[in-house]
XYZ file of C-alpha atoms in Angstrom:
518
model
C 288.901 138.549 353.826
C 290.986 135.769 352.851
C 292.750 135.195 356.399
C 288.484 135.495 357.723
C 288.010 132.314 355.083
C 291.026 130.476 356.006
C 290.219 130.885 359.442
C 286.686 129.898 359.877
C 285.436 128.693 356.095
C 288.571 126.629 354.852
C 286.788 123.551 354.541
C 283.876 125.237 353.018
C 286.198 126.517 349.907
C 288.030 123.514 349.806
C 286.464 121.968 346.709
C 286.976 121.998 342.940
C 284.561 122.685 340.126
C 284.175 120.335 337.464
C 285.204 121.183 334.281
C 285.379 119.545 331.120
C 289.030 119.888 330.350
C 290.120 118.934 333.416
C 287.630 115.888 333.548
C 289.609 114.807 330.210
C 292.867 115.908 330.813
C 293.377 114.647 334.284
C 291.364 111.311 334.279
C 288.013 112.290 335.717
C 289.991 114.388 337.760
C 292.043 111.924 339.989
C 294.837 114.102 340.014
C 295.688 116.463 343.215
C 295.289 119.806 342.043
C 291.890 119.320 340.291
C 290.051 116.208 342.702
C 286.922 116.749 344.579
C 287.717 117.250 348.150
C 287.444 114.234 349.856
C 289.481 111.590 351.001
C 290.967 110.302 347.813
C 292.377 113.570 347.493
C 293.738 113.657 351.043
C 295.163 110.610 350.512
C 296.550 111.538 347.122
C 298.293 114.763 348.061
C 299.206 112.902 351.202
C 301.644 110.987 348.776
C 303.328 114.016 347.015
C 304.364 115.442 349.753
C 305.408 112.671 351.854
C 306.824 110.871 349.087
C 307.871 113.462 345.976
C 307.779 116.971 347.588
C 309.717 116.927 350.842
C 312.836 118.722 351.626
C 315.034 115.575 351.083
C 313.249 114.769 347.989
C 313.693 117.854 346.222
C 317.521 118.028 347.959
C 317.744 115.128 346.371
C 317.069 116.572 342.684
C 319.845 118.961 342.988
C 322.274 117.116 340.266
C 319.588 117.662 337.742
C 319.056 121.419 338.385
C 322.299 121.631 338.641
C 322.689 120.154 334.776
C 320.184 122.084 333.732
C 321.439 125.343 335.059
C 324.633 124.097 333.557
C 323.300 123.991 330.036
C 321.937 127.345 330.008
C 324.555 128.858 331.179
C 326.259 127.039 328.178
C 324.417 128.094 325.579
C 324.271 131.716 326.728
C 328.360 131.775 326.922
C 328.372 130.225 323.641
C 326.187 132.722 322.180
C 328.123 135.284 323.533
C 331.719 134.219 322.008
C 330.035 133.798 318.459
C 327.910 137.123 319.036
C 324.549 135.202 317.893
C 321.164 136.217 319.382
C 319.533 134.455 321.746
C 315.767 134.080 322.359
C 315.550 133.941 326.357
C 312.023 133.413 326.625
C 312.674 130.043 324.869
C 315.578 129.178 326.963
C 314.371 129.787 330.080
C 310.834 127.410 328.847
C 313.330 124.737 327.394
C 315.281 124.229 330.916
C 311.592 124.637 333.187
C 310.738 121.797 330.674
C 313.795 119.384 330.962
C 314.001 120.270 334.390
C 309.913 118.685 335.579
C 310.824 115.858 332.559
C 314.163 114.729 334.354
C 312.505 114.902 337.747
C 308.761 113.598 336.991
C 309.957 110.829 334.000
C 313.831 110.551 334.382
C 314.294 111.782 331.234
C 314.545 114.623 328.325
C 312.482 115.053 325.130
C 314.033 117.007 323.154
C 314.695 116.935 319.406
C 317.350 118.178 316.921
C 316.885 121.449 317.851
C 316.980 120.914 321.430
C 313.311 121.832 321.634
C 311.079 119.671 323.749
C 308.335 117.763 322.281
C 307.071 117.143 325.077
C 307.069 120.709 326.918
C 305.190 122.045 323.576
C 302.587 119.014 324.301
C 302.444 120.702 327.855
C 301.863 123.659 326.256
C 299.359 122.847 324.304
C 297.577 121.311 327.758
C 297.952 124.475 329.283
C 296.047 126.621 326.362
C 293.276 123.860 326.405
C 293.003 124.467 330.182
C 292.611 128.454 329.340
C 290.105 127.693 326.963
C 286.491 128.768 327.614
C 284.340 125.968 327.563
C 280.444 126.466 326.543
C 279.300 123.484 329.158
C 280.972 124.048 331.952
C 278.430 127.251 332.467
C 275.695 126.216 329.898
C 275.092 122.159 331.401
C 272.877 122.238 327.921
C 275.175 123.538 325.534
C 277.975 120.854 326.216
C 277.366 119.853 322.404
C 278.453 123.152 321.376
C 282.026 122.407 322.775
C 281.706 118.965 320.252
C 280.672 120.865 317.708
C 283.761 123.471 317.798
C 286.033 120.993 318.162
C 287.519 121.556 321.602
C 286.327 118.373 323.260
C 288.080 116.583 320.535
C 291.285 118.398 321.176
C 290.997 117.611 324.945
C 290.747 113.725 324.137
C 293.819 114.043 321.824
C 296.548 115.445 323.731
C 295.174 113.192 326.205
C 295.394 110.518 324.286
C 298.986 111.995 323.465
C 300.127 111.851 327.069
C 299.015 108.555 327.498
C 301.059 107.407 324.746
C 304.055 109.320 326.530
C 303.398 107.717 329.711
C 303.083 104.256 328.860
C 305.986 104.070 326.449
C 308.217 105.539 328.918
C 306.536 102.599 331.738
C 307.265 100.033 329.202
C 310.970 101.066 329.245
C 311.196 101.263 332.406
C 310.283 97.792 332.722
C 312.037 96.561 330.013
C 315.230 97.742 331.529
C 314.472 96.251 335.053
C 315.507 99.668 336.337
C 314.464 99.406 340.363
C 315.831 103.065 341.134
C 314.068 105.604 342.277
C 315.136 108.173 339.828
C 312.377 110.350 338.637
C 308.354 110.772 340.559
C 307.006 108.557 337.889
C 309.140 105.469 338.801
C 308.571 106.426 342.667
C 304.942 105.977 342.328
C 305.107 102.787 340.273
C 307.190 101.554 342.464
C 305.442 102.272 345.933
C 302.065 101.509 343.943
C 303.730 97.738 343.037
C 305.059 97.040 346.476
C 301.489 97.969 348.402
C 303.227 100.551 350.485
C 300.521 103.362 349.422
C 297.525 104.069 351.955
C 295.074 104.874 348.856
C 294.958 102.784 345.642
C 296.392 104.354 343.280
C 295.268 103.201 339.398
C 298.053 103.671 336.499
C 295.619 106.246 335.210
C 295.426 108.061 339.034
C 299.829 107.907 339.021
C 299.592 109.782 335.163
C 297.082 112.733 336.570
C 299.363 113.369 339.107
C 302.343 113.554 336.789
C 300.390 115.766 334.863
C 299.961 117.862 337.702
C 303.652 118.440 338.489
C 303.820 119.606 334.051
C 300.730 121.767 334.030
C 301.867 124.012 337.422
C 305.642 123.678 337.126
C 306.555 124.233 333.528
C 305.196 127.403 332.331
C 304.639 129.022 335.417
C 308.235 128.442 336.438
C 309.414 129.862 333.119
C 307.402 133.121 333.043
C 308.012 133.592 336.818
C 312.265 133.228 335.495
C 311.499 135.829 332.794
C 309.816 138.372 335.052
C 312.714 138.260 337.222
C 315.006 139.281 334.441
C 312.965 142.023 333.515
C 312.168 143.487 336.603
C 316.154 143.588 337.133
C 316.640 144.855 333.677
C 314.112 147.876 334.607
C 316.139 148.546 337.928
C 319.143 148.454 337.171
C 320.535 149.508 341.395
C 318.618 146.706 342.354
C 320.790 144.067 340.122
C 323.861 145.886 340.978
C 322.781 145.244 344.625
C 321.553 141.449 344.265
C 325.099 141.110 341.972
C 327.230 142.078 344.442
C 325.615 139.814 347.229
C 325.940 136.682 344.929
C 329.439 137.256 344.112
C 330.698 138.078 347.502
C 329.012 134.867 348.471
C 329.914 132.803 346.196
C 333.524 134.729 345.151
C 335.661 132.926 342.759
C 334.185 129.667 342.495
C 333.648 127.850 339.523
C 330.346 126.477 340.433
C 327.098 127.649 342.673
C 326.350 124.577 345.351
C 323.021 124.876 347.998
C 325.078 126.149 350.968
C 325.898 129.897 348.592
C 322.093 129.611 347.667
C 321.397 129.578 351.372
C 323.288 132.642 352.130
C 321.623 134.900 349.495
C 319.008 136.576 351.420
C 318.836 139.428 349.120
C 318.458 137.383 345.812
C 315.274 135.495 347.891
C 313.423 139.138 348.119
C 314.204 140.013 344.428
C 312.216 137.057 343.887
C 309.506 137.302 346.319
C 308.785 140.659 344.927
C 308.507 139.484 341.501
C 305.943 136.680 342.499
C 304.338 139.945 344.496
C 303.834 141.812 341.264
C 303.751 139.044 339.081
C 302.528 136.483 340.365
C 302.084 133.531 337.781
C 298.941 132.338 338.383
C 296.709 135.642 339.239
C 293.977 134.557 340.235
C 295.216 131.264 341.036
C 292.937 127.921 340.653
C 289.446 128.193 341.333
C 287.697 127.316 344.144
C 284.332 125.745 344.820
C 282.093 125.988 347.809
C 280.510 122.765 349.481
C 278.159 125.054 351.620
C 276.484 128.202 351.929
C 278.156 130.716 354.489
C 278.543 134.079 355.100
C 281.166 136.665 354.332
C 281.162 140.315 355.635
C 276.923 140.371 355.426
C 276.773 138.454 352.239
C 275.259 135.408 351.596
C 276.956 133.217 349.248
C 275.233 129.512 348.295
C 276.825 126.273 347.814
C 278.392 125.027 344.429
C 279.617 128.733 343.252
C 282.850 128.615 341.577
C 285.204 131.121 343.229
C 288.598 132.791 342.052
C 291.001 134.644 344.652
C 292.693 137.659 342.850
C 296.037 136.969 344.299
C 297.651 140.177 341.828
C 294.731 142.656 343.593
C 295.615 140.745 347.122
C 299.535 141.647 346.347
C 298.858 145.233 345.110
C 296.572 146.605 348.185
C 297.676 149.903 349.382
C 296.486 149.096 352.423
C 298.560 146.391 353.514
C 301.635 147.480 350.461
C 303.804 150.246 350.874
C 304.044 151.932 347.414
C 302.643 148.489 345.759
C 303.140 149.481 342.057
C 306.978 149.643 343.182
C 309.891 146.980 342.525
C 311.043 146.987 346.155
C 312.444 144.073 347.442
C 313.528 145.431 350.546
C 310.035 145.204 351.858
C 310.683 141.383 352.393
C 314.049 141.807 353.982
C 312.462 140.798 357.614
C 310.148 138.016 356.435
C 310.604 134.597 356.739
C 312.045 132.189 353.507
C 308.637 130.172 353.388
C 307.119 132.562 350.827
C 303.698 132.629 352.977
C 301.561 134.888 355.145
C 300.357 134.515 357.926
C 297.841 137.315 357.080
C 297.610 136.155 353.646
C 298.202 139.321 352.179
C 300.812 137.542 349.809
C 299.605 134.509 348.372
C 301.442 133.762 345.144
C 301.053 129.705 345.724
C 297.314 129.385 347.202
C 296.647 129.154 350.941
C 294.786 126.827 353.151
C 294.153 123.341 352.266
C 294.332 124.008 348.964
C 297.899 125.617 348.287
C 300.454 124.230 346.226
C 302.447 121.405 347.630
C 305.268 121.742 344.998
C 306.486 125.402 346.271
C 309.662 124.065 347.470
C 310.348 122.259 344.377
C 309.794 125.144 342.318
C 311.411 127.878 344.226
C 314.757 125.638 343.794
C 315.241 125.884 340.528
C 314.076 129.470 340.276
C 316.706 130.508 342.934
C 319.665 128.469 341.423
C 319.314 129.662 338.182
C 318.981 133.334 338.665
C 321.658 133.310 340.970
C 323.768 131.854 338.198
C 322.497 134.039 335.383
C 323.380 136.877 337.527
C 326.715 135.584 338.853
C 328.073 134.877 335.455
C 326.544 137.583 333.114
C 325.857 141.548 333.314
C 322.511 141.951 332.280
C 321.050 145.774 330.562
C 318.216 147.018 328.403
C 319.314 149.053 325.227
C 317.718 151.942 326.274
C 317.447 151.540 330.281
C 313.088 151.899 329.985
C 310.649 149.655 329.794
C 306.768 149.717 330.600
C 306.319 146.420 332.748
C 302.493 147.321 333.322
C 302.160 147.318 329.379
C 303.867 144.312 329.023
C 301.520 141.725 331.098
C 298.643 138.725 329.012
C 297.231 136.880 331.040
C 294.807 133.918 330.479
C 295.656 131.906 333.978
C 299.245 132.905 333.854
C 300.637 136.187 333.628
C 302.545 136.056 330.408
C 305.124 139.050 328.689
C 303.132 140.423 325.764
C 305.432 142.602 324.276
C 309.258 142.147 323.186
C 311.856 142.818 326.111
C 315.063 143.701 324.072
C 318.279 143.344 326.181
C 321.748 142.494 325.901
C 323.868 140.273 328.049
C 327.851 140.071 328.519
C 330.165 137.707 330.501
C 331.040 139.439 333.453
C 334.624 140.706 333.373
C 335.459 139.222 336.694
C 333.985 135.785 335.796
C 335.095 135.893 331.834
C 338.705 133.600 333.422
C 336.657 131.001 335.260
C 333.600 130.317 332.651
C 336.293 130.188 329.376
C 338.353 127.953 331.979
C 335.090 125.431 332.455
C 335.156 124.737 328.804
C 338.695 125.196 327.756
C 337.810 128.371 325.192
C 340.029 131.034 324.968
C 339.617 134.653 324.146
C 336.113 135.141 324.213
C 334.624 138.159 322.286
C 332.718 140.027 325.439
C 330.658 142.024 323.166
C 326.861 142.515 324.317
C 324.641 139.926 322.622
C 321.065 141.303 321.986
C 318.576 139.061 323.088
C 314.670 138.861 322.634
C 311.734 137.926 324.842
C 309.519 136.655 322.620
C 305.557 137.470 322.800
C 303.991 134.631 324.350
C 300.407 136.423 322.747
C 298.053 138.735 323.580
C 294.804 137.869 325.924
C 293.568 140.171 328.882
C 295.497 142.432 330.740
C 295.170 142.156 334.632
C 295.694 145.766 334.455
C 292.339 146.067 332.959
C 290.608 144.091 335.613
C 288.157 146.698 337.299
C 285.784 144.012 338.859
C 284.236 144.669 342.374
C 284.767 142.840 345.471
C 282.685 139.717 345.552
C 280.524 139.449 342.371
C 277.941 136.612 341.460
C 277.353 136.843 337.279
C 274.326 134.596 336.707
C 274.260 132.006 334.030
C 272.563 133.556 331.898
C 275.333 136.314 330.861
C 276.686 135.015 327.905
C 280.785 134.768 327.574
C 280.965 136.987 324.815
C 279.305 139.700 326.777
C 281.722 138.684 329.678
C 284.863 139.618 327.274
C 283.369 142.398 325.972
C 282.710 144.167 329.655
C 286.238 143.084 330.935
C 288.531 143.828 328.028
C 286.345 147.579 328.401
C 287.044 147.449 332.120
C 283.452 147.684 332.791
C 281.844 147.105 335.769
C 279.377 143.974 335.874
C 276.906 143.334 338.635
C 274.858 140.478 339.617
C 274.876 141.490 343.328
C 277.395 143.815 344.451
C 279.434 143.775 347.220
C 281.557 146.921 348.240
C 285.244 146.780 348.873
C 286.290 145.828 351.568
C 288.441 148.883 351.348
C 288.051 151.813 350.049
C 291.445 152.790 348.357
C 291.303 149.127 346.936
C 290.616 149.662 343.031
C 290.648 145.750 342.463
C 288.547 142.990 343.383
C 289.965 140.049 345.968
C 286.643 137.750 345.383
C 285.311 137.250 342.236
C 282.465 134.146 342.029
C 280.714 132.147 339.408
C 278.413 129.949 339.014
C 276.393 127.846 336.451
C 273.412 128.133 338.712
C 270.400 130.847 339.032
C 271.117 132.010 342.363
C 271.822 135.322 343.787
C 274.625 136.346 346.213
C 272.622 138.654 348.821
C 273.636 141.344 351.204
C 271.575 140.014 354.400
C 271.144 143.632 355.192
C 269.022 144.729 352.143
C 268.072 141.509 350.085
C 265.859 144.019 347.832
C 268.528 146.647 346.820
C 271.098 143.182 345.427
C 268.024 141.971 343.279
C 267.657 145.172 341.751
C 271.266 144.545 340.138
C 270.400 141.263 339.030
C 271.700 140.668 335.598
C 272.529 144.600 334.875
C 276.208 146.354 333.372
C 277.126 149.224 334.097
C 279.604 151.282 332.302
């Protein structure tokens, strides 16, 4: 269904609906991810990836993965020789963080503690993004989001960022610094000289910086700790991946891009994760422009539309035991992490994918392969119920605590004591925690069908009620498009009374109009 859209509706699901926190957040949403289609945003994401997400670009950002890889890996072997715990769920967020800071601002913001301010701000943007709001499906009840204070929140850590962003302008000024060091000062600059096609507005430059925080910190993060546990859980699989880094790499003191290059194996570990995992489920929604038809159905114009990307993955039609951690099954595929049948879509498709895959998959790559090049990696008691584990709100988060332990590889203890002059290391297993990131819906719960239109009349409480029960809600049905498929692929919204129709029997879909069933 989703190559059938691509192919002859693209255009048609092109667009964005307008919400209220992204209307804040993003500037009236003039940022690339979250503007109208049209031609400001053709023009917009023209400029990221001509100008801040080609292959030379994000080449060109190696030195500051490469730092950032460097601290972990610091902190972890320090840990280890003073036998402290270490929370890697907070690592692994802290270098995402300084990692899209160095890149997008040219800089880190991190306290005393080495914690980021300014990653927990992201954070913060991120749960306001997951946050229902009343008017964005009740037009009339926008007052209600004033009321409860989210609207006020929104303005806040807008205001916040905007504090952020013109400080860090100001010092960039200041310091006459005509580099082009980090995507902020790119813009400013290109913006300054005239060399843009669209006119960008300081406010237009900050949206898209936002952008590059809201889909590269967290998701990059959770996608990191996924890895890690699905290797922790199979245990012949990180022996396998192990052994491919180290021959490649063999006794070198440092990882560079021609080793990443060569491991082919470590690629499909992580194609596999983003197959089971993948951290944005049912990825960004989707609006359409116009009505069309899909498989007999009638769907109208301005219905918001989500693609369930973690059904997609998981179809035993198209997925050879899908509920398996197999990443042999991408052995023979290509190193774009696309589809051309779209049956794996963990970064979007059509018009509307991300831009900043390249970017992302970097850092993800580099620092696994070091993690698992320098450190042997085990659970306490070899089992652990990944299916349990996911909470999802637009990510898919851990919810429970992944206990493991960690130890300097034996092979590499020489060359990491040698890269910081320490000697005699204690090689004892450090226990370390995966914190609980919370506790929202589990995708494994999902039991929606197909294509589904709710009208706007179902309230949101009755929503969460019926999916955290795995109930089945109807406004018009659609059956799956396969029959073994327990999940839905389509699922669409909208604020407006009208009713998605099978064309062959208009009278039986009106029957289901506004009806649960259990």
């Amino acid at each position: 269904m989703v190559k059938e859209i691509v192919k002859n509706h693209d255009v048609a699901f092109s667009d964005r609906p307008s919400t209220t926190a992204a209307n804040i957040l993003f500037y009236g949403c003039t940022d690339v991810a979250f503007a109208p289609y049209g031609e400001y945003w053709r023009q917009a994401r023209k400029v990221c990836v001509t100008e801040l997400l080609t292959l030379r670009r994000v080449n060109s950002f190696q030195f500051l993965r490469d730092d950032e890889v460097e601290v972990t890996i610091d902190k972890l072997r320090r840990a280890s020789f003073k036998g402290e715990a270490v929370n890697l769920t907070e690592l692994l967020m802290v270098a995402s963080n300084n990692q899209i800071s160095r890149s997008a601002l040219g800089r880190k913001f991190d306290d005393e503690d080495g914690k980021s301010k300014f990653g927990l701000l992201g954070r913060r943007l991120l749960i306001l993004m997951m946050t229902f709001c009343v008017g964005d499906m009740f037009p009339y009840l926008k007052w209600v989001d004033v009321l409860r204070g989210l609207t006020s929140s929104l303005k806040q850590v807008k205001n916040e960022f905007d504090t952020f962003f013109d400080q860090i302008r100001e010092e960039d000024r200041s310091s006459q610094n005509n580099g082009e060091r980090d995507f902020f000062s790119i813009l400013l600059k290109l913006q300054e000289n005239g060399l843009l096609e669209v006119d960008l507005t300081p406010d237009n430059i900050k949206a898209i910086i936002l952008d590059m925080f809201l889909a590269g910190t967290d998701t990059t993060s959770t996608t990191l700790e996924w890895v890690m546990a699905e290797l922790m859980k199979n245990p012949n699989v990180m022996k396998k991946v192990q052994k491919e880094i180290r021959n490649v790499v063999g006794k070198k003191a440092k990882i560079d891009m021609k080793d990443v290059d060569e491991m082919n194996y470590l690629k499909c570990v992580i194609k596999e994760t983003l197959r089971l995992h993948p951290a944005v489920p049912l990825l960004v929604p989707r609006r359409t422009t116009s009505k069309i038809n899909i498989g007999g159905y009638d769907i109208p114009s301005n219905i918001m539309v989500f693609f369930n990307s973690w059904a997609i993955h998981r179809d035993p039609e198209v997925w050879e035991k899908p509920e398996e951690f197999i990443p042999e099954r991408f052995e023979k595929s290509s190193d774009d992490f696309k589809s051309q049948d779209f049956e794996y879509i963990p970064f979007g498709f059509g018009r509307r994918g991300c831009p900043g895959m390249a970017f992302a998959v970097a850092f993800i790559v580099d620092l696994v392969a070091n993690l698992l090049y320098w450190f042997d990696w085990k659970l306490p008691d070899g089992e652990i119920s990944i299916k349990e584990s996911e909470s999802t709100g637009n990510n898919i988060w851990r919810r429970n605590i992944l206990a493991c332990s960690y130890s300097i590889s034996s092979s590499r203890s020489t060359s990491l004591r040698s890269r910081r002059n320490i000697s005699k290391p204690s090689l004892t297993a450090t226990s370390i925690s995966l914190i609980s990131k919370g506790s929202t819906l589990s995708c494994s719960s999902i039991r929606f069908p197909t294509l589904i239109h709710i009208l706007f009349r179902e309230s949101r409480a009755i929503l969460d009620k019926v999916v955290s029960r795995s109930t089945l809600i109807t406004g018009a049905v659609m059956k799956s498009t396969t029959s073994r498929m327990p999940f839905p692929t389509i699922l669409a919204l909208s604020p407006i009374p009208t009713i998605v129709s099978n064309t062959g029997n208009r009278s039986d879909s009106r029957t289901h109009r506004g009806s649960i069933t259990v």
